[in-house]
Short mmCIF file of C-alpha atoms and ligand atoms in Angstrom, two decimals:
data_model
loop_
_atom_site.label_atom_id
_atom_site.label_comp_id
_atom_site.label_asym_id
_atom_site.label_seq_id
_atom_site.Cartn_x
_atom_site.Cartn_y
_atom_site.Cartn_z
CA UNK A 1 12.29 36.12 -52.61
CA UNK A 2 14.05 32.87 -53.03
CA UNK A 3 17.15 32.49 -51.14
CA UNK A 4 20.35 30.48 -51.46
CA UNK A 5 21.38 28.23 -48.75
CA UNK A 6 24.14 30.63 -47.44
CA UNK A 7 21.50 33.21 -46.87
CA UNK A 8 19.06 30.80 -45.44
CA UNK A 9 21.59 29.64 -42.80
CA UNK A 10 21.90 33.30 -41.77
CA UNK A 11 18.34 34.72 -41.99
CA UNK A 12 16.01 31.64 -42.28
CA UNK A 13 13.31 31.21 -39.33
CA UNK A 14 13.81 34.75 -37.76
CA UNK A 15 13.47 38.14 -38.73
CA UNK A 16 13.28 40.90 -36.55
CA UNK A 17 10.37 43.36 -36.55
CA UNK A 18 10.72 47.21 -36.03
CA UNK A 19 12.69 47.60 -32.90
CA UNK A 20 13.14 44.04 -32.18
CA UNK A 21 16.43 42.24 -31.46
CA UNK A 22 18.61 41.21 -34.53
CA UNK A 23 19.72 38.24 -32.68
CA UNK A 24 17.07 35.43 -32.10
CA UNK A 25 15.69 35.99 -28.49
CA UNK A 26 15.93 33.13 -26.16
CA UNK A 27 12.22 32.58 -24.75
CA UNK A 28 13.33 30.88 -21.51
CA UNK A 29 9.65 30.76 -20.26
CA UNK A 30 7.80 27.22 -19.81
CA UNK A 31 4.37 29.11 -20.17
CA UNK A 32 2.70 32.08 -22.16
CA UNK A 33 -0.14 34.35 -20.67
CA UNK A 34 -3.67 34.98 -21.91
CA UNK A 35 -6.22 37.34 -21.18
CA UNK A 36 -9.33 34.91 -21.02
CA UNK A 37 -9.79 31.25 -20.41
CA UNK A 38 -11.64 30.86 -23.51
CA UNK A 39 -8.77 32.24 -25.62
CA UNK A 40 -6.63 29.20 -23.98
CA UNK A 41 -9.22 26.77 -24.54
CA UNK A 42 -9.14 27.55 -28.42
CA UNK A 43 -5.53 26.89 -28.42
CA UNK A 44 -6.12 23.49 -26.46
CA UNK A 45 -8.63 22.56 -29.23
CA UNK A 46 -6.16 23.55 -31.92
CA UNK A 47 -8.85 26.09 -33.35
CA UNK A 48 -6.21 28.90 -33.05
CA UNK A 49 -2.17 28.94 -33.08
CA UNK A 50 -0.28 30.47 -30.35
CA UNK A 51 2.13 29.60 -27.57
CA UNK A 52 1.00 28.34 -24.24
CA UNK A 53 3.42 25.53 -23.05
CA UNK A 54 7.01 25.28 -24.13
CA UNK A 55 6.70 21.42 -24.37
CA UNK A 56 4.13 21.81 -27.18
CA UNK A 57 5.84 25.04 -28.84
CA UNK A 58 8.35 27.82 -28.20
CA UNK A 59 9.21 30.69 -30.14
CA UNK A 60 12.95 30.26 -30.08
CA UNK A 61 12.60 26.57 -30.70
CA UNK A 62 10.23 27.34 -33.51
CA UNK A 63 12.39 29.82 -35.19
CA UNK A 64 15.11 27.47 -35.50
CA UNK A 65 12.85 24.62 -36.91
CA UNK A 66 11.56 26.97 -39.28
CA UNK A 67 15.30 27.59 -40.35
CA UNK A 68 15.97 23.90 -40.68
CA UNK A 69 12.84 23.40 -42.75
CA UNK A 70 13.91 26.25 -44.89
CA UNK A 71 17.39 24.76 -45.43
CA UNK A 72 16.02 21.37 -46.30
CA UNK A 73 13.17 22.53 -48.50
CA UNK A 74 10.32 21.06 -46.18
CA UNK A 75 6.93 22.39 -45.00
CA UNK A 76 7.54 21.96 -41.42
CA UNK A 77 9.99 20.82 -38.71
CA UNK A 78 10.16 20.06 -35.33
CA UNK A 79 13.23 20.22 -32.86
CA UNK A 80 13.86 17.46 -30.36
CA UNK A 81 16.21 17.05 -27.41
CA UNK A 82 18.67 14.71 -29.11
CA UNK A 83 19.31 13.09 -32.49
CA UNK A 84 18.05 9.63 -31.11
CA UNK A 85 14.64 11.21 -30.28
CA UNK A 86 14.39 12.48 -33.89
CA UNK A 87 14.82 8.88 -35.24
CA UNK A 88 12.57 7.41 -32.61
CA UNK A 89 9.62 10.07 -33.28
CA UNK A 90 10.21 9.84 -36.89
CA UNK A 91 9.16 6.33 -36.74
CA UNK A 92 6.63 6.12 -33.88
CA UNK A 93 4.74 8.92 -35.51
CA UNK A 94 3.62 6.40 -38.18
CA UNK A 95 4.43 3.05 -36.44
CA UNK A 96 2.79 1.36 -33.80
CA UNK A 97 3.00 -2.10 -32.07
CA UNK A 98 2.35 -4.76 -34.52
CA UNK A 99 3.99 -2.51 -37.39
CA UNK A 100 7.09 -3.06 -39.32
CA UNK A 101 9.63 -1.18 -41.24
CA UNK A 102 12.91 -1.50 -43.07
CA UNK A 103 16.28 0.20 -42.59
CA UNK A 104 19.40 0.16 -44.31
CA UNK A 105 22.08 -1.75 -42.16
CA UNK A 106 24.54 1.06 -42.77
CA UNK A 107 23.49 3.23 -40.00
CA UNK A 108 24.70 4.78 -36.75
CA UNK A 109 25.07 2.41 -33.95
CA UNK A 110 22.79 4.18 -31.54
CA UNK A 111 19.85 4.02 -34.24
CA UNK A 112 20.91 0.45 -35.04
CA UNK A 113 20.18 -0.53 -31.19
CA UNK A 114 17.02 1.71 -31.18
CA UNK A 115 15.40 -0.06 -34.14
CA UNK A 116 16.80 -3.46 -33.36
CA UNK A 117 16.13 -3.69 -29.65
CA UNK A 118 14.22 -0.89 -28.15
CA UNK A 119 11.44 -0.65 -30.74
CA UNK A 120 11.04 -4.31 -31.05
CA UNK A 121 10.39 -4.38 -27.29
CA UNK A 122 7.71 -1.92 -28.11
CA UNK A 123 6.21 -4.46 -30.53
CA UNK A 124 7.58 -2.58 -33.77
CA UNK A 125 9.76 -4.85 -35.85
CA UNK A 126 12.57 -3.72 -38.21
CA UNK A 127 14.29 -5.67 -40.72
CA UNK A 128 17.84 -4.75 -41.73
CA UNK A 129 18.64 -4.82 -45.18
CA UNK A 130 22.21 -4.37 -47.07
CA UNK A 131 21.74 -1.45 -49.83
CA UNK A 132 24.46 -3.69 -51.87
CA UNK A 133 21.46 -6.15 -52.44
CA UNK A 134 19.55 -6.10 -55.64
CA UNK A 135 16.10 -4.53 -55.78
CA UNK A 136 14.42 -7.84 -56.05
CA UNK A 137 15.99 -9.09 -52.70
CA UNK A 138 15.16 -5.91 -50.86
CA UNK A 139 11.71 -5.71 -52.26
CA UNK A 140 11.05 -9.21 -50.89
CA UNK A 141 11.35 -7.96 -47.27
CA UNK A 142 8.05 -5.61 -47.84
CA UNK A 143 5.30 -6.80 -45.75
CA UNK A 144 1.69 -5.82 -45.65
CA UNK A 145 2.30 -4.05 -42.24
CA UNK A 146 5.31 -2.17 -43.27
CA UNK A 147 5.14 1.51 -42.75
CA UNK A 148 8.45 3.04 -43.88
CA UNK A 149 12.20 2.76 -45.20
CA UNK A 150 14.92 4.29 -43.24
CA UNK A 151 18.48 5.18 -44.37
CA UNK A 152 21.44 7.62 -43.81
CA UNK A 153 22.77 9.93 -46.27
CA UNK A 154 26.23 9.20 -45.42
CA UNK A 155 26.41 6.42 -43.03
CA UNK A 156 28.14 6.83 -39.53
CA UNK A 157 30.85 5.61 -39.34
CA UNK A 158 31.41 3.63 -42.67
CA UNK A 159 31.09 6.57 -45.00
CA UNK A 160 28.74 4.69 -47.23
CA UNK A 161 26.52 6.68 -49.58
CA UNK A 162 22.65 5.79 -49.61
CA UNK A 163 21.08 5.81 -52.87
CA UNK A 164 17.94 8.02 -52.12
CA UNK A 165 16.40 8.09 -55.52
CA UNK A 166 16.61 4.51 -55.63
CA UNK A 167 15.03 3.85 -52.14
CA UNK A 168 12.35 6.53 -52.57
CA UNK A 169 11.07 4.92 -55.75
CA UNK A 170 11.31 1.41 -54.04
CA UNK A 171 9.26 2.66 -51.03
CA UNK A 172 6.87 4.47 -52.99
CA UNK A 173 5.98 1.60 -55.12
CA UNK A 174 5.15 -0.22 -51.71
CA UNK A 175 3.15 2.77 -50.63
CA UNK A 176 5.46 3.95 -47.67
CA UNK A 177 7.63 7.11 -47.22
CA UNK A 178 11.45 7.19 -47.06
CA UNK A 179 12.99 8.55 -44.15
CA UNK A 180 16.54 9.83 -44.55
CA UNK A 181 18.85 10.68 -41.63
CA UNK A 182 20.80 13.55 -43.25
CA UNK A 183 23.19 14.52 -40.32
CA UNK A 184 26.28 14.01 -41.94
CA UNK A 185 25.76 15.59 -45.31
CA UNK A 186 23.68 18.55 -43.99
CA UNK A 187 21.44 20.35 -46.27
CA UNK A 188 24.43 22.42 -47.46
CA UNK A 189 25.66 19.31 -49.24
CA UNK A 190 22.52 17.18 -49.99
CA UNK A 191 18.87 17.92 -49.94
CA UNK A 192 17.00 14.37 -49.67
CA UNK A 193 13.92 15.78 -50.65
CA UNK A 194 15.08 16.82 -53.98
CA UNK A 195 15.66 12.96 -54.50
CA UNK A 196 12.29 11.95 -53.29
CA UNK A 197 12.78 11.34 -49.67
CA UNK A 198 9.61 12.20 -47.70
CA UNK A 199 10.93 12.73 -44.15
CA UNK A 200 14.36 13.95 -42.99
CA UNK A 201 16.05 13.38 -39.48
CA UNK A 202 19.04 15.22 -38.10
CA UNK A 203 21.10 14.97 -35.08
CA UNK A 204 21.68 18.82 -34.69
CA UNK A 205 24.24 17.87 -32.27
CA UNK A 206 26.88 17.40 -35.15
CA UNK A 207 27.71 19.83 -37.96
CA UNK A 208 24.64 22.04 -37.36
CA UNK A 209 25.66 23.07 -34.17
CA UNK A 210 29.48 22.48 -35.02
CA UNK A 211 30.82 23.56 -31.76
CA UNK A 212 30.06 20.71 -29.48
CA UNK A 213 27.76 22.71 -27.18
CA UNK A 214 24.37 21.30 -27.39
CA UNK A 215 22.78 17.90 -28.05
CA UNK A 216 19.75 18.17 -30.14
CA UNK A 217 17.60 16.67 -32.94
CA UNK A 218 15.19 17.54 -35.74
CA UNK A 219 12.56 15.81 -37.82
CA UNK A 220 11.41 17.71 -41.17
CA UNK A 221 8.67 16.86 -43.41
CA UNK A 222 8.57 17.49 -47.14
CA UNK A 223 4.79 17.39 -47.01
CA UNK A 224 4.93 15.39 -50.16
CA UNK A 225 4.02 11.92 -49.10
CA UNK A 226 0.26 11.31 -49.91
CA UNK A 227 -0.93 9.69 -46.47
CA UNK A 228 -4.60 9.71 -47.94
CA UNK A 229 -3.66 7.76 -50.97
CA UNK A 230 -2.71 5.21 -48.21
CA UNK A 231 -5.71 5.66 -46.20
CA UNK A 232 -5.93 2.25 -44.54
CA UNK A 233 -1.99 1.85 -43.88
CA UNK A 234 -1.82 5.15 -42.16
CA UNK A 235 -4.83 5.28 -40.12
CA UNK A 236 -2.95 7.30 -37.23
CA UNK A 237 -3.20 10.13 -39.56
CA UNK A 238 -6.37 9.61 -42.01
CA UNK A 239 -8.82 8.54 -39.20
CA UNK A 240 -9.86 10.50 -36.04
CA UNK A 241 -7.61 10.61 -33.06
CA UNK A 242 -9.54 10.22 -29.87
CA UNK A 243 -7.22 11.83 -27.73
CA UNK A 244 -7.85 15.12 -29.82
CA UNK A 245 -11.61 15.00 -29.91
CA UNK A 246 -11.83 12.96 -32.88
CA UNK A 247 -9.76 15.28 -35.05
CA UNK A 248 -8.29 13.92 -38.24
CA UNK A 249 -4.69 15.25 -39.14
CA UNK A 250 -4.85 14.55 -42.87
CA UNK A 251 -8.13 16.54 -42.95
CA UNK A 252 -7.41 19.31 -40.59
CA UNK A 253 -3.71 20.03 -41.46
CA UNK A 254 -3.02 18.55 -45.10
CA UNK A 255 0.48 18.86 -45.92
CA UNK A 256 1.37 19.43 -42.23
CA UNK A 257 -0.40 16.40 -40.88
CA UNK A 258 2.77 14.46 -39.96
CA UNK A 259 4.24 17.32 -38.19
CA UNK A 260 1.29 18.36 -36.40
CA UNK A 261 0.72 14.84 -35.12
CA UNK A 262 4.28 14.82 -34.03
CA UNK A 263 3.99 17.87 -32.00
CA UNK A 264 0.48 17.66 -30.60
CA UNK A 265 0.56 13.95 -29.66
CA UNK A 266 4.08 12.76 -29.37
CA UNK A 267 5.35 15.95 -27.77
CA UNK A 268 2.31 16.15 -25.72
CA UNK A 269 2.65 12.79 -24.35
CA UNK A 270 6.33 12.04 -24.39
CA UNK A 271 8.02 15.55 -23.99
CA UNK A 272 11.53 15.63 -25.52
CA UNK A 273 11.87 19.13 -26.52
CA UNK A 274 15.23 21.02 -26.64
CA UNK A 275 15.92 23.84 -23.86
CA UNK A 276 15.28 27.21 -25.84
CA UNK A 277 18.91 27.95 -24.67
CA UNK A 278 20.10 24.97 -26.69
CA UNK A 279 18.06 26.09 -29.65
CA UNK A 280 19.71 29.54 -29.51
CA UNK A 281 23.23 27.98 -29.56
CA UNK A 282 22.27 25.74 -32.47
CA UNK A 283 21.07 28.65 -34.38
CA UNK A 284 24.51 30.31 -33.99
CA UNK A 285 26.17 27.34 -35.19
CA UNK A 286 23.63 27.09 -38.11
CA UNK A 287 24.65 30.87 -39.22
CA UNK A 288 27.99 29.46 -40.35
CA UNK A 289 27.03 25.87 -41.51
CA UNK A 290 27.80 26.53 -45.15
CA UNK A 291 31.11 27.99 -44.62
CA UNK A 292 32.17 25.29 -42.39
CA UNK A 293 31.00 22.44 -44.58
CA UNK A 294 33.15 23.64 -47.35
CA UNK A 295 36.01 23.88 -44.96
CA UNK A 296 35.38 20.16 -43.42
CA UNK A 297 35.09 18.96 -47.33
CA UNK A 298 38.15 20.58 -48.45
CA UNK A 299 40.41 19.36 -45.24
CA UNK A 300 39.02 15.78 -45.37
CA UNK A 301 39.64 15.53 -49.20
CA UNK A 302 43.35 16.41 -48.40
CA UNK A 303 43.57 14.20 -45.60
CA UNK A 304 41.91 11.29 -47.21
CA UNK A 305 44.44 11.54 -50.30
CA UNK A 306 47.31 11.75 -47.74
CA UNK A 307 46.05 8.62 -45.93
CA UNK A 308 45.72 6.83 -49.22
CA UNK A 309 49.28 7.47 -50.17
CA UNK A 310 50.49 6.35 -46.97
CA UNK A 311 52.20 2.91 -46.51
CA UNK A 312 51.09 2.27 -42.99
CA UNK A 313 47.37 2.63 -44.05
CA UNK A 314 45.54 -0.60 -45.30
CA UNK A 315 42.32 1.13 -46.47
CA UNK A 316 40.36 4.37 -46.58
CA UNK A 317 36.68 4.99 -47.02
CA UNK A 318 35.88 8.48 -48.06
CA UNK A 319 33.30 9.02 -50.99
CA UNK A 320 34.77 11.87 -52.47
CA UNK A 321 37.84 9.90 -53.49
CA UNK A 322 37.48 8.64 -57.02
CA UNK A 323 38.74 5.17 -56.01
CA UNK A 324 36.02 4.75 -53.29
CA UNK A 325 33.18 2.18 -54.22
CA UNK A 326 30.41 4.79 -53.56
CA UNK A 327 32.13 7.71 -55.51
CA UNK A 328 29.79 7.62 -58.50
CA UNK A 329 26.87 7.85 -55.71
CA UNK A 330 28.73 10.82 -54.12
CA UNK A 331 28.94 12.65 -57.41
CA UNK A 332 25.41 12.33 -57.75
CA UNK A 333 23.99 13.07 -54.59
CA UNK A 334 27.00 15.25 -52.98
CA UNK A 335 28.54 17.14 -56.10
CA UNK A 336 29.97 20.09 -53.91
CA UNK A 337 31.30 17.54 -51.03
CA UNK A 338 30.54 14.83 -48.68
CA UNK A 339 31.41 15.57 -45.14
CA UNK A 340 34.44 15.69 -43.19
CA UNK A 341 34.32 12.01 -41.86
CA UNK A 342 36.77 9.67 -43.26
CA UNK A 343 36.86 6.00 -42.03
CA UNK A 344 40.13 4.09 -42.26
CA UNK A 345 42.22 1.04 -41.14
CA UNK A 346 45.95 0.77 -40.51
CA UNK A 347 47.91 -2.20 -41.54
CA UNK A 348 48.00 -4.43 -38.45
CA UNK A 349 45.62 -5.39 -35.66
CA UNK A 350 43.03 -3.65 -33.82
CA UNK A 351 45.48 -2.67 -31.04
CA UNK A 352 47.65 -0.79 -33.46
CA UNK A 353 44.69 1.39 -34.24
CA UNK A 354 44.28 1.99 -30.64
CA UNK A 355 48.02 2.83 -30.05
CA UNK A 356 47.92 5.18 -33.01
CA UNK A 357 45.06 7.15 -31.52
CA UNK A 358 46.74 7.42 -28.17
CA UNK A 359 49.78 8.93 -29.91
CA UNK A 360 47.70 11.90 -31.38
CA UNK A 361 48.33 15.35 -30.10
CA UNK A 362 45.80 17.99 -30.44
CA UNK A 363 43.46 15.67 -32.46
CA UNK A 364 41.37 14.41 -29.64
CA UNK A 365 39.79 11.11 -28.75
CA UNK A 366 36.16 11.79 -28.22
CA UNK A 367 32.64 10.18 -28.81
CA UNK A 368 31.94 13.20 -30.57
CA UNK A 369 31.94 13.56 -34.56
CA UNK A 370 31.37 16.27 -37.08
CA UNK A 371 32.77 19.25 -34.98
CA UNK A 372 35.00 22.29 -35.76
CA UNK A 373 37.75 20.49 -34.09
CA UNK A 374 39.44 17.19 -35.55
CA UNK A 375 38.82 14.18 -33.56
CA UNK A 376 38.96 10.25 -33.50
CA UNK A 377 37.19 7.28 -32.28
CA UNK A 378 37.27 3.36 -32.70
CA UNK A 379 33.84 2.47 -33.54
CA UNK A 380 34.24 -1.30 -32.36
CA UNK A 381 35.57 -0.11 -28.81
CA UNK A 382 33.31 3.02 -28.63
CA UNK A 383 29.97 3.73 -30.51
CA UNK A 384 29.26 0.49 -31.84
CA UNK A 385 30.63 -1.66 -28.56
CA UNK A 386 26.91 -3.20 -27.86
CA UNK A 387 27.08 -4.74 -31.14
CA UNK A 388 28.01 -8.45 -31.80
CA UNK A 389 30.94 -9.47 -34.30
CA UNK A 390 28.21 -10.55 -36.61
CA UNK A 391 26.27 -7.28 -36.35
CA UNK A 392 29.47 -4.91 -36.70
CA UNK A 393 30.12 -7.05 -40.02
CA UNK A 394 26.41 -6.21 -41.05
CA UNK A 395 26.78 -2.62 -40.02
CA UNK A 396 30.04 -2.49 -42.20
CA UNK A 397 32.42 -1.82 -39.19
CA UNK A 398 35.61 -3.83 -39.18
CA UNK A 399 37.66 -4.12 -35.98
CA UNK A 400 40.40 -2.01 -36.96
CA UNK A 401 38.12 0.78 -38.26
CA UNK A 402 39.33 4.42 -37.01
CA UNK A 403 36.70 7.07 -37.50
CA UNK A 404 38.49 10.42 -38.22
CA UNK A 405 36.36 13.48 -38.07
CA UNK A 406 38.50 16.37 -39.79
CA UNK A 407 37.82 19.64 -38.49
CA UNK A 408 38.33 23.23 -39.91
CA UNK A 409 41.84 23.74 -38.30
CA UNK A 410 44.94 24.39 -40.90
CA UNK A 411 45.05 21.28 -42.86
CA UNK A 412 48.76 21.00 -42.63
CA UNK A 413 48.46 20.72 -39.04
CA UNK A 414 46.00 18.23 -39.03
CA UNK A 415 48.30 15.91 -41.35
CA UNK A 416 51.23 16.85 -39.25
CA UNK A 417 49.58 15.35 -36.31
CA UNK A 418 48.68 12.08 -38.02
CA UNK A 419 52.13 12.01 -39.36
CA UNK A 420 53.68 12.22 -35.78
CA UNK A 421 51.24 9.72 -34.43
CA UNK A 422 52.36 7.20 -37.24
CA UNK A 423 56.11 7.95 -36.95
CA UNK A 424 55.66 6.85 -33.45
CA UNK A 425 54.26 3.30 -34.15
N1 LIG B 501 22.09 10.04 -36.35
C1 LIG B 501 23.37 9.91 -36.69
C2 LIG B 501 23.94 9.77 -38.19
C3 LIG B 501 24.34 10.23 -35.75
O1 LIG B 501 25.70 10.18 -35.99
C4 LIG B 501 23.88 10.17 -34.39
C5 LIG B 501 24.86 10.45 -33.26
O2 LIG B 501 26.42 10.24 -33.61
C6 LIG B 501 22.47 10.17 -34.12
C7 LIG B 501 21.62 10.05 -35.25
C8 LIG B 501 22.07 10.44 -32.84
O3 LIG B 501 22.19 11.79 -32.24
P1 LIG B 501 22.43 12.18 -30.95
O4 LIG B 501 23.73 11.98 -30.53
O5 LIG B 501 22.21 13.74 -31.07
O6 LIG B 501 21.27 11.75 -30.03
#
């Protein structure tokens, strides 16, 4: 039976059998027992599926991955120990030394660093493009060794909206998949596969958890990208893997080729699984995701309107506002709401922003974002402090930018706290 997103948030991934626990159990075990040596050997050869070691697969982790795959409309998903690992694995599953990929420059600072510095050290080159450039200028950046295109549905912290359909078409014209980080939108507000994206990543640390209790990530595969149609470009999937007795992922697993490789090769060799306990906590967060997203968006819209009408505020970036430059894209991709995250600047210097934040009462200064509790951060001093002024500009971050992550408290209290902090300026 086809289920709506609210129902999938509750029931996706786990269904108790007769006499089994209604709540997803925590399989806090590294390993799983077999009767004969041959039974286990067949699992190692991927001839049978089953659990044998939690670094590769664990029933609690798998149930939550299935739920996220169902929410996104994908064929498979893999949980990772953080959102950073999800971005890293999503790329290196199809890129190796000597390869190249393209990313929008409106992305989270940690991802910017991962792509521009760490992957570069591993021999993978990344070109940063501005999505405001025209198609011709961006398409000129595709090279024969380009393997994918990357962007964030709603960028952190700038709140820019990624034109998924435009970049999916562009990536496909050049024979590569589009990977979209859907962390801020969540599948409640946008499902990038419906617009042509091929792979979705998440920092599940954010809204999916929603209570700031676990760090995690997820890679979801739509199963739609035809790797065999680009056989020579993606030999990592279309030719035998010598570390798996010459098995070819596309032949053996079809639409599950990308997901299977990520588990049996990357997880096998690099680890980075979440603890089953963390997946259990994530699952509790997911149960209320649809409800919470509605409240985050309703509160943030009121706060963004209030900020826009405030004399002390210089600018506000929140795509749900009709005055926002990305409003048309928000209406197309996120008609039910964007997220709770607003970027704004006060009139005055960078120091004014810091003084304002220090004046806040229950709204906390934290590195975190997308939490039930309202919180703030100054990207230039915190998350993006490794970036040069030039890179900050390229990433759309001004020195006065405050990132306000609107929670699900009573909106009048949130506005009252912002008001009293401004009154003290
Ligand atoms: N992607 C986005 C959009 C993020 O905002 C973050 C973290 O803030 C990440 C990825 C990295 O996730 P994590 O902190 O779970 O490693």
